[in-house]
XYZ file of C-alpha atoms in Angstrom:
554
model
C 53.768 29.423 -0.947
C 54.008 26.047 0.804
C 51.039 24.276 2.461
C 52.831 24.078 5.844
C 51.772 27.035 8.014
C 53.587 27.572 11.352
C 51.529 27.941 14.523
C 52.831 30.144 17.314
C 50.894 29.224 20.437
C 51.209 28.119 24.044
C 48.422 25.556 23.600
C 49.605 22.087 24.563
C 49.659 19.175 22.147
C 47.032 16.429 22.397
C 48.049 13.139 23.980
C 46.981 11.165 20.902
C 45.623 11.747 17.422
C 41.855 12.130 17.377
C 39.517 9.758 15.567
C 38.331 11.739 12.498
C 34.884 10.122 12.750
C 34.476 10.949 16.408
C 35.950 14.047 17.980
C 35.559 17.337 19.738
C 37.926 19.784 17.971
C 41.141 20.189 19.918
C 42.076 23.835 20.682
C 44.960 23.525 18.220
C 42.557 22.416 15.480
C 40.271 25.332 16.306
C 43.210 27.753 16.133
C 44.216 26.353 12.733
C 40.625 26.475 11.478
C 40.410 30.147 12.439
C 43.508 30.809 10.303
C 41.853 29.063 7.338
C 38.668 31.069 7.851
C 40.699 34.281 7.903
C 42.429 33.275 4.665
C 39.101 32.538 2.959
C 37.730 35.910 4.015
C 40.763 37.754 2.641
C 40.716 36.058 -0.792
C 37.722 37.206 -2.830
C 37.878 34.538 -5.566
C 38.062 31.713 -3.045
C 35.419 33.224 -0.792
C 32.939 33.719 -3.641
C 32.987 29.997 -4.407
C 33.251 28.888 -0.780
C 30.183 30.948 0.121
C 28.150 28.565 -2.050
C 29.055 25.778 0.378
C 32.329 23.891 0.870
C 33.950 21.576 3.423
C 37.400 22.601 4.665
C 39.800 20.684 6.872
C 42.874 21.287 8.986
C 45.585 18.931 10.194
C 47.893 20.115 12.940
C 51.336 18.557 12.493
C 54.870 18.527 13.812
C 57.787 18.992 11.388
C 60.711 17.196 13.105
C 63.284 18.486 10.593
C 62.593 22.169 11.442
C 63.922 24.310 14.261
C 62.278 23.556 17.598
C 60.247 26.793 17.648
C 59.086 26.227 14.047
C 58.062 22.590 14.248
C 54.390 23.102 15.069
C 52.145 24.000 12.159
C 49.072 23.042 10.231
C 47.953 21.935 6.793
C 44.693 22.994 5.163
C 42.509 21.333 2.524
C 39.143 21.598 0.826
C 36.926 18.886 -0.633
C 36.836 18.475 -4.425
C 37.473 21.657 -6.388
C 37.557 25.233 -5.131
C 36.701 27.931 -7.675
C 37.287 25.323 -10.381
C 40.808 24.452 -9.210
C 42.406 21.741 -7.084
C 45.835 23.374 -6.937
C 45.607 26.461 -4.681
C 49.125 26.672 -3.292
C 48.064 27.672 0.229
C 46.286 24.326 0.551
C 47.680 20.807 0.199
C 47.606 19.454 -3.370
C 45.265 16.664 -4.449
C 46.413 13.074 -4.016
C 46.248 12.833 -7.802
C 45.779 15.817 -10.091
C 43.118 14.707 -12.547
C 42.758 18.295 -13.802
C 45.991 18.398 -15.834
C 44.949 20.022 -19.075
C 46.335 17.439 -21.506
C 46.637 14.536 -19.097
C 45.207 11.067 -19.658
C 42.119 11.724 -17.566
C 41.189 15.025 -19.206
C 41.695 13.571 -22.704
C 39.410 10.648 -21.968
C 36.977 12.871 -20.120
C 36.736 14.959 -23.314
C 36.040 11.748 -25.218
C 33.177 10.964 -22.834
C 31.858 14.488 -23.204
C 31.886 14.001 -26.982
C 29.931 10.751 -26.539
C 27.398 12.595 -24.382
C 26.896 15.128 -27.140
C 26.524 12.353 -29.715
C 23.898 10.612 -27.584
C 22.035 13.899 -27.126
C 22.155 14.522 -30.905
C 20.781 11.041 -31.681
C 18.036 11.428 -29.079
C 17.086 14.765 -30.626
C 16.958 13.132 -34.064
C 14.740 10.363 -32.701
C 12.451 12.822 -30.977
C 12.271 14.929 -34.142
C 11.407 11.848 -36.201
C 8.691 10.654 -33.817
C 7.095 14.092 -33.706
C 7.430 15.041 -37.388
C 4.235 15.816 -39.311
C 4.910 13.114 -41.936
C 5.565 10.431 -39.298
C 2.410 11.308 -37.385
C 0.411 11.405 -40.644
C 1.702 7.930 -41.537
C 0.713 6.590 -38.122
C -2.752 8.110 -38.395
C -3.254 6.696 -41.913
C -2.266 3.207 -40.758
C -4.531 3.452 -37.733
C -7.473 4.669 -39.857
C -7.081 1.888 -42.474
C -6.934 -0.847 -39.862
C -9.701 0.495 -37.638
C -12.026 1.110 -40.618
C -11.639 -2.449 -41.915
C -12.043 -3.861 -38.382
C -15.303 -1.912 -38.124
C -16.481 -3.351 -41.467
C -15.545 -6.887 -40.377
C -17.469 -6.610 -37.111
C -20.542 -5.231 -38.875
C -20.449 -7.938 -41.580
C -19.953 -10.672 -38.959
C -22.988 -9.460 -37.025
C -25.111 -9.702 -40.206
C -23.779 -13.163 -40.998
C -24.567 -14.364 -37.500
C -28.139 -13.118 -37.850
C -28.561 -14.919 -41.199
C -27.160 -18.168 -39.765
C -29.864 -18.058 -37.096
C -32.545 -18.204 -39.791
C -33.987 -21.730 -40.175
C -34.464 -21.686 -43.948
C -30.897 -20.709 -44.945
C -29.769 -22.731 -47.970
C -26.400 -24.451 -48.412
C -25.531 -21.969 -51.152
C -26.251 -19.012 -48.835
C -24.196 -20.608 -46.056
C -21.271 -21.105 -48.463
C -21.548 -17.461 -49.556
C -21.332 -16.337 -45.922
C -18.164 -18.408 -45.462
C -16.617 -16.930 -48.624
C -17.428 -13.399 -47.415
C -15.754 -14.064 -44.063
C -12.658 -15.505 -45.746
C -12.477 -12.588 -48.167
C -12.658 -9.989 -45.407
C -9.923 -11.767 -43.412
C -7.756 -11.916 -46.509
C -8.436 -8.251 -47.145
C -7.305 -7.455 -43.549
C -4.042 -9.291 -44.237
C -3.568 -7.267 -47.441
C -4.281 -3.998 -45.576
C -1.807 -4.916 -42.808
C 0.845 -5.717 -45.373
C 0.194 -2.398 -47.133
C 0.449 -0.604 -43.781
C 3.713 -2.378 -42.993
C 5.141 -1.310 -46.336
C 3.986 2.255 -45.681
C 5.581 2.311 -42.190
C 8.748 0.323 -43.041
C 11.094 3.225 -43.983
C 10.027 5.140 -40.895
C 10.363 2.133 -38.557
C 13.757 1.220 -40.008
C 15.025 4.731 -39.384
C 13.553 4.722 -35.868
C 15.067 1.313 -35.088
C 18.452 2.389 -36.438
C 18.469 5.484 -34.205
C 17.422 3.493 -31.147
C 20.099 0.834 -31.747
C 22.770 3.504 -32.205
C 21.695 5.191 -28.968
C 21.797 1.899 -27.025
C 25.213 0.957 -28.428
C 26.673 4.392 -27.777
C 25.320 4.451 -24.220
C 26.809 1.017 -23.588
C 30.184 2.155 -24.961
C 29.958 5.344 -22.878
C 29.284 3.378 -19.693
C 32.105 0.929 -20.371
C 34.491 3.786 -21.124
C 33.358 5.731 -18.068
C 33.771 2.713 -15.778
C 37.192 1.962 -17.241
C 38.309 5.584 -16.813
C 36.974 5.704 -13.258
C 38.853 2.538 -12.339
C 42.011 3.925 -13.926
C 41.590 7.157 -11.978
C 41.169 5.320 -8.662
C 44.306 3.301 -9.425
C 46.228 6.611 -9.510
C 45.187 7.455 -5.944
C 48.023 5.681 -4.156
C 47.496 6.349 -0.478
C 50.241 6.201 2.135
C 49.618 5.089 5.689
C 51.349 5.869 8.957
C 53.799 2.971 8.447
C 54.901 4.250 5.038
C 53.038 1.552 3.106
C 51.204 2.401 -0.116
C 47.965 1.093 -1.608
C 45.605 2.465 -4.246
C 41.957 3.223 -3.517
C 40.663 0.301 -5.596
C 42.581 -2.168 -3.405
C 41.667 -0.317 -0.209
C 37.933 -0.604 -0.896
C 38.266 -4.175 -2.209
C 39.966 -5.247 1.034
C 37.578 -3.251 3.229
C 34.143 -4.105 1.825
C 34.698 -5.778 -1.538
C 33.098 -2.860 -3.359
C 34.209 -0.217 -5.841
C 34.910 3.244 -4.409
C 32.177 5.876 -4.824
C 32.874 8.833 -7.104
C 34.994 11.459 -5.391
C 36.700 9.050 -2.998
C 40.151 10.387 -2.165
C 39.249 14.019 -2.816
C 37.808 14.768 0.635
C 39.782 16.829 3.126
C 40.993 14.133 5.517
C 42.708 11.812 2.973
C 44.371 14.761 1.232
C 45.717 16.158 4.508
C 47.076 12.856 5.788
C 48.570 11.952 2.408
C 50.581 15.185 2.318
C 51.697 14.730 5.931
C 52.925 11.162 5.387
C 54.660 12.060 2.108
C 56.543 14.914 3.801
C 57.326 13.096 7.055
C 55.096 15.314 9.155
C 53.637 13.908 12.368
C 49.827 14.338 12.601
C 48.662 15.650 15.974
C 44.964 16.417 15.487
C 42.506 17.253 12.725
C 39.084 18.781 12.195
C 36.730 19.624 9.330
C 34.304 22.539 9.152
C 31.644 23.728 6.741
C 31.764 27.165 5.140
C 28.867 28.904 3.405
C 25.369 27.928 2.396
C 23.895 24.595 3.377
C 23.350 22.120 0.504
C 19.734 21.673 -0.572
C 19.619 18.008 0.431
C 22.107 17.701 3.301
C 22.285 19.664 6.534
C 25.448 21.692 7.005
C 25.801 24.855 9.066
C 28.329 27.629 8.480
C 31.485 27.156 10.615
C 30.157 24.009 12.323
C 32.596 21.114 12.704
C 31.779 17.733 11.166
C 33.275 14.221 11.214
C 34.720 12.748 8.042
C 32.124 11.133 5.782
C 31.835 7.384 6.220
C 30.904 6.292 2.688
C 33.998 7.740 0.972
C 36.498 8.196 3.796
C 36.005 5.365 6.277
C 37.768 2.648 4.217
C 40.567 5.035 3.222
C 41.238 6.399 6.694
C 40.935 2.950 8.220
C 43.878 2.006 5.984
C 45.801 5.233 6.551
C 45.588 5.746 10.303
C 43.018 3.572 12.087
C 44.783 0.339 11.117
C 41.549 -1.547 10.528
C 40.036 -0.600 13.869
C 36.402 0.420 13.334
C 35.713 3.878 14.841
C 33.113 3.844 17.567
C 29.817 5.270 16.373
C 26.341 4.515 17.746
C 24.356 1.898 15.858
C 21.937 4.499 14.520
C 24.226 7.520 14.776
C 22.749 8.520 18.116
C 25.154 9.459 20.901
C 27.754 10.194 18.231
C 30.862 8.155 19.145
C 29.425 7.359 22.541
C 29.219 11.077 23.265
C 26.269 10.740 25.634
C 25.241 7.394 27.009
C 22.720 6.774 29.727
C 23.972 5.348 32.994
C 20.372 4.715 34.064
C 18.441 1.478 34.125
C 14.712 1.001 33.689
C 13.524 1.438 37.269
C 9.929 0.876 38.456
C 9.368 4.618 37.950
C 10.016 4.184 34.213
C 7.065 1.797 33.827
C 3.852 3.782 33.467
C 1.422 1.006 32.479
C 1.503 -2.768 32.162
C -1.002 -5.569 31.568
C -0.973 -8.973 29.859
C -0.637 -7.398 26.404
C 1.605 -4.365 26.551
C 3.898 -2.083 28.508
C 4.138 1.710 28.304
C 7.413 3.131 29.619
C 9.492 6.288 29.766
C 12.824 5.587 28.030
C 15.849 7.496 29.364
C 17.988 9.457 26.909
C 21.087 7.534 25.846
C 19.445 4.100 25.900
C 18.918 2.081 22.727
C 15.411 0.945 21.815
C 16.680 -2.321 20.315
C 20.067 -4.046 20.617
C 22.826 -2.528 18.478
C 26.043 -3.937 17.011
C 27.943 -3.071 20.175
C 25.779 -5.349 22.320
C 24.777 -2.514 24.647
C 21.678 -2.865 26.775
C 18.432 -1.721 25.198
C 14.792 -1.384 26.143
C 14.108 -4.683 24.368
C 16.909 -6.639 26.040
C 16.133 -5.259 29.496
C 12.424 -6.122 29.311
C 13.101 -9.576 27.875
C 15.417 -10.283 30.777
C 12.813 -8.920 33.210
C 10.074 -11.150 31.758
C 12.420 -14.138 31.227
C 11.250 -14.348 27.607
C 13.778 -14.655 24.759
C 11.171 -14.141 22.002
C 8.899 -11.484 23.419
C 8.410 -8.598 24.073
C 8.400 -6.886 20.683
C 9.310 -3.230 20.110
C 6.349 -1.636 18.307
C 8.119 1.651 17.525
C 11.560 3.082 18.239
C 12.975 6.219 19.728
C 16.453 7.387 18.719
C 19.061 6.474 21.299
C 19.488 10.092 22.407
C 15.734 10.759 22.568
C 13.900 10.214 25.848
C 10.205 9.621 26.408
C 7.193 7.396 25.913
C 7.312 4.011 24.199
C 4.796 1.175 23.910
C 6.105 -2.402 23.920
C 3.998 -5.437 22.957
C 4.218 -8.525 25.174
C 3.238 -10.963 22.435
C 3.014 -11.280 18.657
C -0.751 -10.691 18.518
C -0.572 -7.422 20.445
C 2.424 -6.352 18.328
C 0.520 -6.962 15.084
C -2.552 -5.065 16.271
C -0.526 -2.099 17.517
C 1.481 -2.051 14.279
C -1.796 -1.718 12.363
C -2.624 1.372 14.441
C 0.743 2.925 13.627
C 0.428 2.108 9.919
C -3.070 3.632 9.738
C -1.968 6.721 11.710
C -4.366 6.041 14.596
C -1.572 6.522 17.140
C -1.124 10.135 18.268
C 2.300 11.281 19.449
C 3.815 14.598 20.399
C 7.374 15.522 21.257
C 8.868 18.526 22.967
C 12.284 19.870 22.019
C 14.590 22.778 22.760
C 16.178 24.460 19.737
C 19.680 25.917 19.525
C 18.172 29.355 18.959
C 14.989 31.045 17.784
C 14.181 30.333 14.092
C 14.259 33.380 11.825
C 11.331 34.315 9.593
C 9.343 31.206 10.505
C 5.697 31.212 11.665
C 5.185 30.127 15.267
C 2.882 27.337 14.101
C 2.806 25.302 10.905
C 3.494 22.067 9.018
C 6.833 20.890 7.606
C 6.738 18.550 4.601
C 10.204 17.407 3.545
C 10.676 13.904 2.037
C 13.620 11.974 3.462
C 16.009 9.178 2.517
C 19.293 7.818 3.909
C 22.559 9.477 2.894
C 24.187 6.407 1.339
C 27.656 7.965 1.546
C 27.396 9.108 5.154
C 25.148 6.784 7.130
C 23.359 7.074 9.528
C 22.608 10.599 8.331
C 19.358 11.206 6.486
C 18.853 13.800 3.775
C 16.048 15.684 2.041
C 15.258 14.325 -1.419
C 12.211 15.662 -3.254
C 12.601 13.036 -5.998
C 13.423 9.759 -4.242
C 12.641 10.519 -0.598
C 9.722 9.094 1.377
C 6.982 11.467 2.520
C 7.648 12.975 5.946
C 5.220 15.399 7.615
C 5.552 17.184 10.966
C 3.271 19.713 12.623
C 5.062 22.131 14.941
C 4.301 24.897 17.410
C 6.932 27.191 18.963
C 5.883 27.853 22.544
C 8.434 30.314 23.857
C 9.013 33.937 22.854
C 11.826 35.595 20.939
C 13.874 36.334 24.035
C 14.495 32.684 24.933
C 17.995 31.333 24.355
C 16.662 27.829 23.666
C 13.038 28.116 22.547
C 10.726 25.209 23.274
C 8.833 23.636 20.394
C 6.118 20.976 20.265
C 6.487 18.518 17.370
C 3.686 16.226 16.172
C 4.960 13.739 13.561
C 2.374 12.498 11.088
C 4.851 9.995 9.622
C 7.635 8.040 11.270
C 10.810 8.456 9.205
C 14.272 8.005 10.700
C 15.549 11.289 12.219
C 12.415 13.034 10.882
C 12.019 15.555 13.710
C 15.738 16.287 13.864
C 15.981 17.037 10.135
C 12.693 18.947 9.960
C 14.058 21.247 12.649
C 17.613 21.578 11.291
C 16.987 21.873 7.527
C 16.717 25.351 6.010
C 13.363 24.456 4.459
C 12.128 23.337 7.879
C 12.720 25.477 10.964
C 16.327 26.064 9.941
C 17.588 25.517 13.507
C 18.852 22.185 14.929
C 17.524 20.691 18.134
C 19.854 21.611 20.968
C 22.431 18.872 21.499
C 21.896 17.187 18.116
C 25.389 15.852 17.369
C 24.466 14.759 13.830
C 22.665 17.820 12.498
C 23.755 20.543 14.913
C 26.184 20.777 17.816
C 26.801 18.539 20.801
C 25.569 19.344 24.288
C 25.139 17.318 27.471
C 22.195 15.528 25.778
C 19.813 15.709 22.839
C 16.958 17.932 24.015
C 14.167 15.909 22.415
C 11.517 14.073 24.435
C 8.454 12.011 23.467
C 5.945 13.665 25.792
C 2.499 12.266 24.886
C 1.289 8.974 23.436
C -2.293 7.976 22.655
C -3.544 4.699 21.140
C -6.403 2.184 21.317
C -5.794 -0.866 23.502
C -5.750 -3.825 21.075
C -7.770 -6.086 23.412
C -10.189 -3.812 25.289
C -10.700 -1.157 22.600
C -10.133 1.521 25.269
C -8.381 4.763 24.265
C -5.204 5.028 26.367
C -3.474 8.391 26.698
C -0.164 8.970 28.494
C 1.844 12.076 29.251
C 5.341 12.279 30.681
C 6.752 15.792 30.954
C 10.206 16.441 29.564
C 13.024 16.373 32.124
C 14.335 19.689 30.778
């Protein structure tokens, strides 16, 4: 069975190939994806593994060497391994098959596995030694001998000091006190030496184990790095012009860094590699998630997603984008310019202003601070309005796609004072949002506590990480009933992490439902339905409590 699957359809071809980091799935891609989903459903072994969570991709292509009515078709791929294999014939093969049973990679991988076992065995020996009854008894004996003599020395010194304070002490008595002090110090040296002799065989064995562990770990790391570099050198990627370059050189030219693990095994590179090798013309592509969401990331069954940036951006830039950076918002908002505000800050947007601060209602689609693209932002607009290149200062940010209340400081002093209020959680904020649907099996009121950190391989996405994430806490209250298509929810953040409200809504351990229109963690709509509705803080100069409310425009 070959990976090329004909498509019989009246759907027209796209005018140009879509940017894999920024797209709405073309109808042809959707048709191909439905065929892949049907195939997964009909194959029990594949489905069982896919149900645990897997990214799949499709590439619609033209085969110019076939008959006219058989030229249109699609290729399918999956990320990494599927049910332990990377060679399912219905899908395109890997760029390089590292799973060959007796190949170079598997042989050296077995060697690394053996090293892992050796390290584990040495660590067990060390742990057994350090916790053995004889070792602990030796340590206790040494500790008792030293502490007992130290106690005797302190007691004897106290007595000598008292005698020296006596006025009638003779020279002979003084000399005796000196001899006693010298004897006890010499005795301490003898006890320490005896303790060292007692501990020496144990310490030598302990040191030997520790040195062996360090050396073996160093060798393991060197071998692992060498094998990884060799593996990446086998991934020789073709581009649209027929040129070839391995992944090591691609990443070196792109960002001067080594590729992350798994680079080259995602769907998009595999699909394009097969197409270019077999002289197929790419028309459009799409990737979708199947199965359970990962514990840390947010993925929804059958939702479409852009290619990951950390692993795929350098590779695809070489293969098809020809070094043209795909357009993506500075903070991931308005994914690929999907929804940008055409509004300016009119007088109606300014709710309060004095010599120290401004409170305004930011439109959705406007940046809070200037981004890489040089687009207008709240900061740049107000600086131009006040004819001040240094001030004002943005005290807190709203995501580009989020609308609502912001406070802006007019000078450094006001900024510092307001920052203190934010850091000490004196500022009270609430947001209103519409969800894609009603959450299932969630209380209508509660608190979400999910620590967050950036997804280093797919910025600007954030992810849940219970080990390395920063604390993130949100109180929520669902206002609308079960019959509402897009229920309204009030969100009160107690911390201010990037994308906190969006992830706390979308993640399965949160509400489990994305905010309507969230292009990063859900599905696009005409806007992100998230609005900063209330803001309350103490005026840094007057000490007055200021409270503002601006109802959501939806």
